Coordinates of C-alpha atoms (C1' of nucleotides) in Angstrom, one line a residue:
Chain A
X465 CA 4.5 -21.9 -30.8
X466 CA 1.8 -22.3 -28.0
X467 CA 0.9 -19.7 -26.0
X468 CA 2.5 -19.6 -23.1
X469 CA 6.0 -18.9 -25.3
X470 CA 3.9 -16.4 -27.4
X471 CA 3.6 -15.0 -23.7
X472 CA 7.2 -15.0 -22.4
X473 CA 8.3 -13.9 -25.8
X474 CA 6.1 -11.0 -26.4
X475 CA 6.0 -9.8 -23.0
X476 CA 2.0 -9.9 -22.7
X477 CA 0.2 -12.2 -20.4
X478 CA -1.6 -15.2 -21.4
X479 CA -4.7 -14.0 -20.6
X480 CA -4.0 -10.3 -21.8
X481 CA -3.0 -12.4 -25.7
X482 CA -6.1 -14.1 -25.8
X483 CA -8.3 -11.0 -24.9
X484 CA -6.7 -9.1 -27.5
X485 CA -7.3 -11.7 -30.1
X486 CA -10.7 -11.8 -29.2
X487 CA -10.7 -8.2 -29.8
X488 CA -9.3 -8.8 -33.2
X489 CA -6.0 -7.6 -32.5
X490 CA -4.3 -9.9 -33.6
X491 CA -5.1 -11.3 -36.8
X492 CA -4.2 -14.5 -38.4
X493 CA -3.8 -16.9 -35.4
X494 CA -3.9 -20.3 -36.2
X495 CA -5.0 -23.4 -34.6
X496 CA -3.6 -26.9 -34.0
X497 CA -5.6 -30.0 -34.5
X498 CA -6.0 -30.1 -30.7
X499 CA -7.9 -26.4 -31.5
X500 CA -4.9 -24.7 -29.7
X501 CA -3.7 -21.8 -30.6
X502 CA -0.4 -21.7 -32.6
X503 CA 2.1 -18.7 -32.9
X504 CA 3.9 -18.0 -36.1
X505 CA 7.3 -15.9 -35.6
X506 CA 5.0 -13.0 -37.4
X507 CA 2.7 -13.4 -34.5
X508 CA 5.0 -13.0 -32.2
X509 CA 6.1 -9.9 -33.5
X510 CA 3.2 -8.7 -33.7
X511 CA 2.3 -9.6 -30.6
X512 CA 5.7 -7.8 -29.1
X513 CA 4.7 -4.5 -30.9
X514 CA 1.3 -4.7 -29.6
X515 CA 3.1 -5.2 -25.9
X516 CA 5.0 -2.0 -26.5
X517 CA 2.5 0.2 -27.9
X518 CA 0.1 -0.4 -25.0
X519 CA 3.0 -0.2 -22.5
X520 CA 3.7 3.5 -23.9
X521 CA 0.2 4.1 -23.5
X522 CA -2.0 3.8 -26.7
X523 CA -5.4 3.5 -26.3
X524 CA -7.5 0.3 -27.0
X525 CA -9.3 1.8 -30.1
X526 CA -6.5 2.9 -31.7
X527 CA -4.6 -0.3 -31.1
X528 CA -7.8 -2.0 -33.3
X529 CA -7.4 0.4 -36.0
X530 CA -3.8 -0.4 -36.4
X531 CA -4.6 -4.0 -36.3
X532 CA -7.4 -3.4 -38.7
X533 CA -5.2 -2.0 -41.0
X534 CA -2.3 -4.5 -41.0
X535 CA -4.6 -7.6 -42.1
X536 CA -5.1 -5.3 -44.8
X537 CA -1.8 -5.7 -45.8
X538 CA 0.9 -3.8 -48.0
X539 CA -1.7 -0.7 -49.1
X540 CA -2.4 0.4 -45.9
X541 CA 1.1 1.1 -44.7
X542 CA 0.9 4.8 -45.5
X543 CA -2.1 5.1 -42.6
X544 CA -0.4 2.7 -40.5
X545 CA 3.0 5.6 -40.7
X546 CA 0.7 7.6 -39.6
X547 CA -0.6 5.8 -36.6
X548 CA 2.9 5.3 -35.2
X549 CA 4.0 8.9 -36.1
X550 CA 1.2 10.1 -33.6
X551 CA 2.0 7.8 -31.6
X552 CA 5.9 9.0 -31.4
X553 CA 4.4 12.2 -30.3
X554 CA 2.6 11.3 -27.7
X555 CA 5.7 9.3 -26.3
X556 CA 7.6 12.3 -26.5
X557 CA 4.8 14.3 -24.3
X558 CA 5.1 11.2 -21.6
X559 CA 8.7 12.1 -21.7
X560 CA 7.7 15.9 -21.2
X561 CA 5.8 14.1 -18.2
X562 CA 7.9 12.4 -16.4
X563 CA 11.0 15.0 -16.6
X564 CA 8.6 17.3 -15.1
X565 CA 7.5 15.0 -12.6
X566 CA 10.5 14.2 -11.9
X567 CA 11.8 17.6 -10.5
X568 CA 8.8 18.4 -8.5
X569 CA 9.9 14.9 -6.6
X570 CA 13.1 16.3 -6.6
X571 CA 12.2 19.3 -5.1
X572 CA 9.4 17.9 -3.0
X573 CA 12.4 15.4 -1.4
X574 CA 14.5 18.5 -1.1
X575 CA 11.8 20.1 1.3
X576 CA 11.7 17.0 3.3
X577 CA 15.6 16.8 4.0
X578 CA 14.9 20.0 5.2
X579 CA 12.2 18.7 8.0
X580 CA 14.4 15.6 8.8
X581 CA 17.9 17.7 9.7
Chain B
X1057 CA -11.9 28.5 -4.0
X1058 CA -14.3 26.5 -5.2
X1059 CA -14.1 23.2 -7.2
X1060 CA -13.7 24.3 -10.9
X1061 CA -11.3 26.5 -9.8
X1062 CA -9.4 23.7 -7.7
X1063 CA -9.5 21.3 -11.0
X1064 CA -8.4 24.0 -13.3
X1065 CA -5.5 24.5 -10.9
X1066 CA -4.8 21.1 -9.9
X1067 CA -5.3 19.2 -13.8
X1068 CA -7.7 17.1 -12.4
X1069 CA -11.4 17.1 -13.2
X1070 CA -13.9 18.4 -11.2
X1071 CA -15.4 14.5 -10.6
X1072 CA -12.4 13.1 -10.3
X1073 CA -11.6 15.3 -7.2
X1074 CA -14.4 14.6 -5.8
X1075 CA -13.8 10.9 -6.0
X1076 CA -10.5 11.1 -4.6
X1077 CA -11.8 13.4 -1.4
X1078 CA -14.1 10.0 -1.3
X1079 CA -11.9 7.9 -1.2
X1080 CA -9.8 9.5 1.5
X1081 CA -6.9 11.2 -0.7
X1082 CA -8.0 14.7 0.2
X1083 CA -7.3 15.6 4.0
X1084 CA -8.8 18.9 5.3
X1085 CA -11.2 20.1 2.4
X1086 CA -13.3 22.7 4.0
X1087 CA -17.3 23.4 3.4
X1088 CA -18.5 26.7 3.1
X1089 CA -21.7 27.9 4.5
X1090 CA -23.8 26.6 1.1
X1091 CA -22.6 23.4 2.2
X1092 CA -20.1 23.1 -0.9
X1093 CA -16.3 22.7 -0.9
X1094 CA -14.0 24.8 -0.7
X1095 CA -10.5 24.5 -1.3
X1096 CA -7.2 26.1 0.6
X1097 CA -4.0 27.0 -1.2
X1098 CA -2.4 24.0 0.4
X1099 CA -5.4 21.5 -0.9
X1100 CA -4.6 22.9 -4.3
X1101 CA -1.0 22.2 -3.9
X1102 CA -1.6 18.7 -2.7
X1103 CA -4.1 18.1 -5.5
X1104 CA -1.5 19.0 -8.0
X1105 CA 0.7 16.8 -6.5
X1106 CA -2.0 14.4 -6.8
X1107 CA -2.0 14.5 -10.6
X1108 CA 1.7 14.4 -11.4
X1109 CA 1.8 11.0 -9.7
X1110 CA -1.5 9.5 -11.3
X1111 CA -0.1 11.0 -14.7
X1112 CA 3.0 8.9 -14.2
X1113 CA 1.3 6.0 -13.0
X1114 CA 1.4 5.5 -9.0
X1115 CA -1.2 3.2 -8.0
X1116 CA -4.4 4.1 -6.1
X1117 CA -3.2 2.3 -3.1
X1118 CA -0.1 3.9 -3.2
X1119 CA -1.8 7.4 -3.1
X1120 CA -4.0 6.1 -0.6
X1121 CA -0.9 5.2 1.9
X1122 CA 0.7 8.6 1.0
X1123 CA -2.3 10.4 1.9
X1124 CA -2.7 8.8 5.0
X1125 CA 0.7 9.5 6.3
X1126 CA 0.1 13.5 5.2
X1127 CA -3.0 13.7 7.2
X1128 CA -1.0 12.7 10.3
X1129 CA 1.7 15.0 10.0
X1130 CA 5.1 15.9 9.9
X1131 CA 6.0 12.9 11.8
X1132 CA 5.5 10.6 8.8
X1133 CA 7.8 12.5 6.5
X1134 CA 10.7 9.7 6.5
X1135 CA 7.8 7.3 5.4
X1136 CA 6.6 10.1 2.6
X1137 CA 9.8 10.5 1.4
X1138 CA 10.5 6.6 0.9
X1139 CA 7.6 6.4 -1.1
X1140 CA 8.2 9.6 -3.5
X1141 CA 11.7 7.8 -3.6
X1142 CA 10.1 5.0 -4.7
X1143 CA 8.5 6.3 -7.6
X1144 CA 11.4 8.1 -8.6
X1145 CA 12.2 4.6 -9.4
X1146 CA 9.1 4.1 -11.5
X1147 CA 9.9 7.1 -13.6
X1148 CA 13.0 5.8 -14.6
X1149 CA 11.8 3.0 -15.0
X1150 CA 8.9 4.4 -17.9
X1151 CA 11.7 6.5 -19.5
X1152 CA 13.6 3.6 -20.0
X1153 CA 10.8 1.8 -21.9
X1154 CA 9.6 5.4 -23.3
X1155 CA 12.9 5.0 -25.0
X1156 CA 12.7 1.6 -26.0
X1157 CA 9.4 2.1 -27.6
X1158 CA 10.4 5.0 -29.5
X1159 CA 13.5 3.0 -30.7
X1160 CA 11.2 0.1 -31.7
X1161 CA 8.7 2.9 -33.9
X1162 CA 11.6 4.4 -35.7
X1163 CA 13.3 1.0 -36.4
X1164 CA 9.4 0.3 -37.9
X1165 CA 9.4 3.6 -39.4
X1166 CA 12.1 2.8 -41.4
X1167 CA 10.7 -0.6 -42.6
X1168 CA 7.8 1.8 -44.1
X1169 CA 9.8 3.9 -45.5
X1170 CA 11.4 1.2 -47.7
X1171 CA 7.6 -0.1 -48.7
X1172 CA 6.7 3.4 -49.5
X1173 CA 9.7 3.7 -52.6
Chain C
dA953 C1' -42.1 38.3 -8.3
dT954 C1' -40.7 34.8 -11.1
dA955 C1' -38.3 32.5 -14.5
dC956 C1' -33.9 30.9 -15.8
dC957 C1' -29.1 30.2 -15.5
dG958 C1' -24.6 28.2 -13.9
dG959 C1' -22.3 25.8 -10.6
dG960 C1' -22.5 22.8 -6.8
dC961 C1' -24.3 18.4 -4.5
dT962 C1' -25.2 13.1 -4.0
dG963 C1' -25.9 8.5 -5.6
dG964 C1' -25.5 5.3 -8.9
dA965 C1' -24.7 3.5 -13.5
dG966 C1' -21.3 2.9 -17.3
dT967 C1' -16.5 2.3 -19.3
dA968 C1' -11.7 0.5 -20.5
dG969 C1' -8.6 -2.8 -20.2
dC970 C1' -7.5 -6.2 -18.3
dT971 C1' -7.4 -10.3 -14.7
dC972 C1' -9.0 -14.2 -12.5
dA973 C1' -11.8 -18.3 -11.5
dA974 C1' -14.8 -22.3 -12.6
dG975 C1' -15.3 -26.1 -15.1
dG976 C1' -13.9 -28.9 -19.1
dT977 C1' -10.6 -31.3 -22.8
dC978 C1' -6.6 -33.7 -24.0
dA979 C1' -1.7 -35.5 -24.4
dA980 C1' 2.1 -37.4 -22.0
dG981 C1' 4.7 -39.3 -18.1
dA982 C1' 4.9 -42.4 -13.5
Chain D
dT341 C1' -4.5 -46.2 -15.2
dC342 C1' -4.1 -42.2 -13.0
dT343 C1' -2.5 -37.8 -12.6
dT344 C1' -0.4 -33.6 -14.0
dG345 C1' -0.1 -29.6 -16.6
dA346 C1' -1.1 -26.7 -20.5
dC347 C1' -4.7 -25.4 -23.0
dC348 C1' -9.8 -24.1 -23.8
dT349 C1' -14.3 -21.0 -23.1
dT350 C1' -17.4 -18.3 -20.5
dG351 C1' -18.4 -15.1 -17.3
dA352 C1' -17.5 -12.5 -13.2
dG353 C1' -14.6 -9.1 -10.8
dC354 C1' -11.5 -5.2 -10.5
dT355 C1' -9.3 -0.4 -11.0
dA356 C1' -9.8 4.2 -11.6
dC357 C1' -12.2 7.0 -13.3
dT358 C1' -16.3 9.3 -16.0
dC359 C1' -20.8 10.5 -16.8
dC360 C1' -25.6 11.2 -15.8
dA361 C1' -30.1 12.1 -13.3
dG362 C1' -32.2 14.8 -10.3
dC363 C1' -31.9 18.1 -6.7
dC364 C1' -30.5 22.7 -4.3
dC365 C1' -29.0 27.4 -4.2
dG366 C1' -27.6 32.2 -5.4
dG367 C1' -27.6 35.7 -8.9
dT368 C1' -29.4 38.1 -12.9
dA369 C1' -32.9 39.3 -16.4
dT370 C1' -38.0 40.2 -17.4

DNA sequence: ATACCGGGCTGGAGTAGCTCAAGGTCAAGA
DNA sequence: TCTTGACCTTGAGCTACTCCAGCCCGGTAT
């Protein structure tokens, strides 16, 4: 798979995939003979995991350190539990977030009804 | 009130307050004699405001817009209110994926879990 | 009186995480 | 053959902070 369907599958952006490769995110990348990039369906995966995590908000760093740890292979999945298990908590302060946000839109819209009547 | 105070009050940091007065997101700060800010109850409350909408991701522009509109007064509310309704949308927008990504890390969770026996 | 804080000020440099543009290669279709 | 389109690399530009240097000022301790 090029990368324009790694892309549209994965949800990242061209550009955004071959930043993050360069930023060894994304390990084991192969190339055609053309020296093209080619996608494996593990890639893409990956690559779709990687879309979520930074779309929820995990920093750069971490994001390495994850990737780090998953060329590693099978020994490291322990730390790599660990990684996403901080990272569930941290989705589930954004949730805290945005509820709260929400209601002080809620109110703030309430206040305005008031001005508009 | 000074500053510290205002970012202690707000959640923002005492720079980045200053950078958002800069850039024209903070109408009406006052200067006391010393020549330093000083901060009403109503900055404070706008300033808060401030940080539950960066915290859940509106734009600078965005802020910029809505700032501009506040400064000119109650006139502009039906043009405020659009654009807190707009980002109502955004929220449910993030919870939605919020939810898919914590969907996604359990489903991988799980995968672990069968590694780790 | 003076030395030393802490907190404020400005201007400017640095950072994260993309994002875009310039300039080049190459394979396939008209 | 010519052109189009997808890919390549390198490097600049952007957003939204974040930090730092160097200065001022008011209050306390010596």
């Amino acid at each position: 798979m090029r990368i324009s369907e790694a892309a549209s599958r994965s949800g990242l952006k061209v550009d955004t995939i071959r930043y993050y490769e360069a930023e060894g995110l994304v390990p084991n990348v192969g190339r055609g003979a053309d020296g093209q990039r080619r996608f494996s369906p593990e890639n893409i995966d990956w690559l779709t995991l990687l879309y979520w995590l930074r779309e929820t908000g995990m920093p750069m760093k971490v994001m390495q350190e994850f990737a780090a740890l998953y060329a590693q292979g099978e020994e490291t999945i322990q730390a790599r539990k660990d990684i996403l298990l901080d990272h569930s908590d941290l989705l589930a302060k954004r949730r805290d977030d945005l509820d709260r946000c929400a209601d002080i839109l809620t109110r703030k819209l309430e206040i305005y009804e008031e001005y508009l009547r």
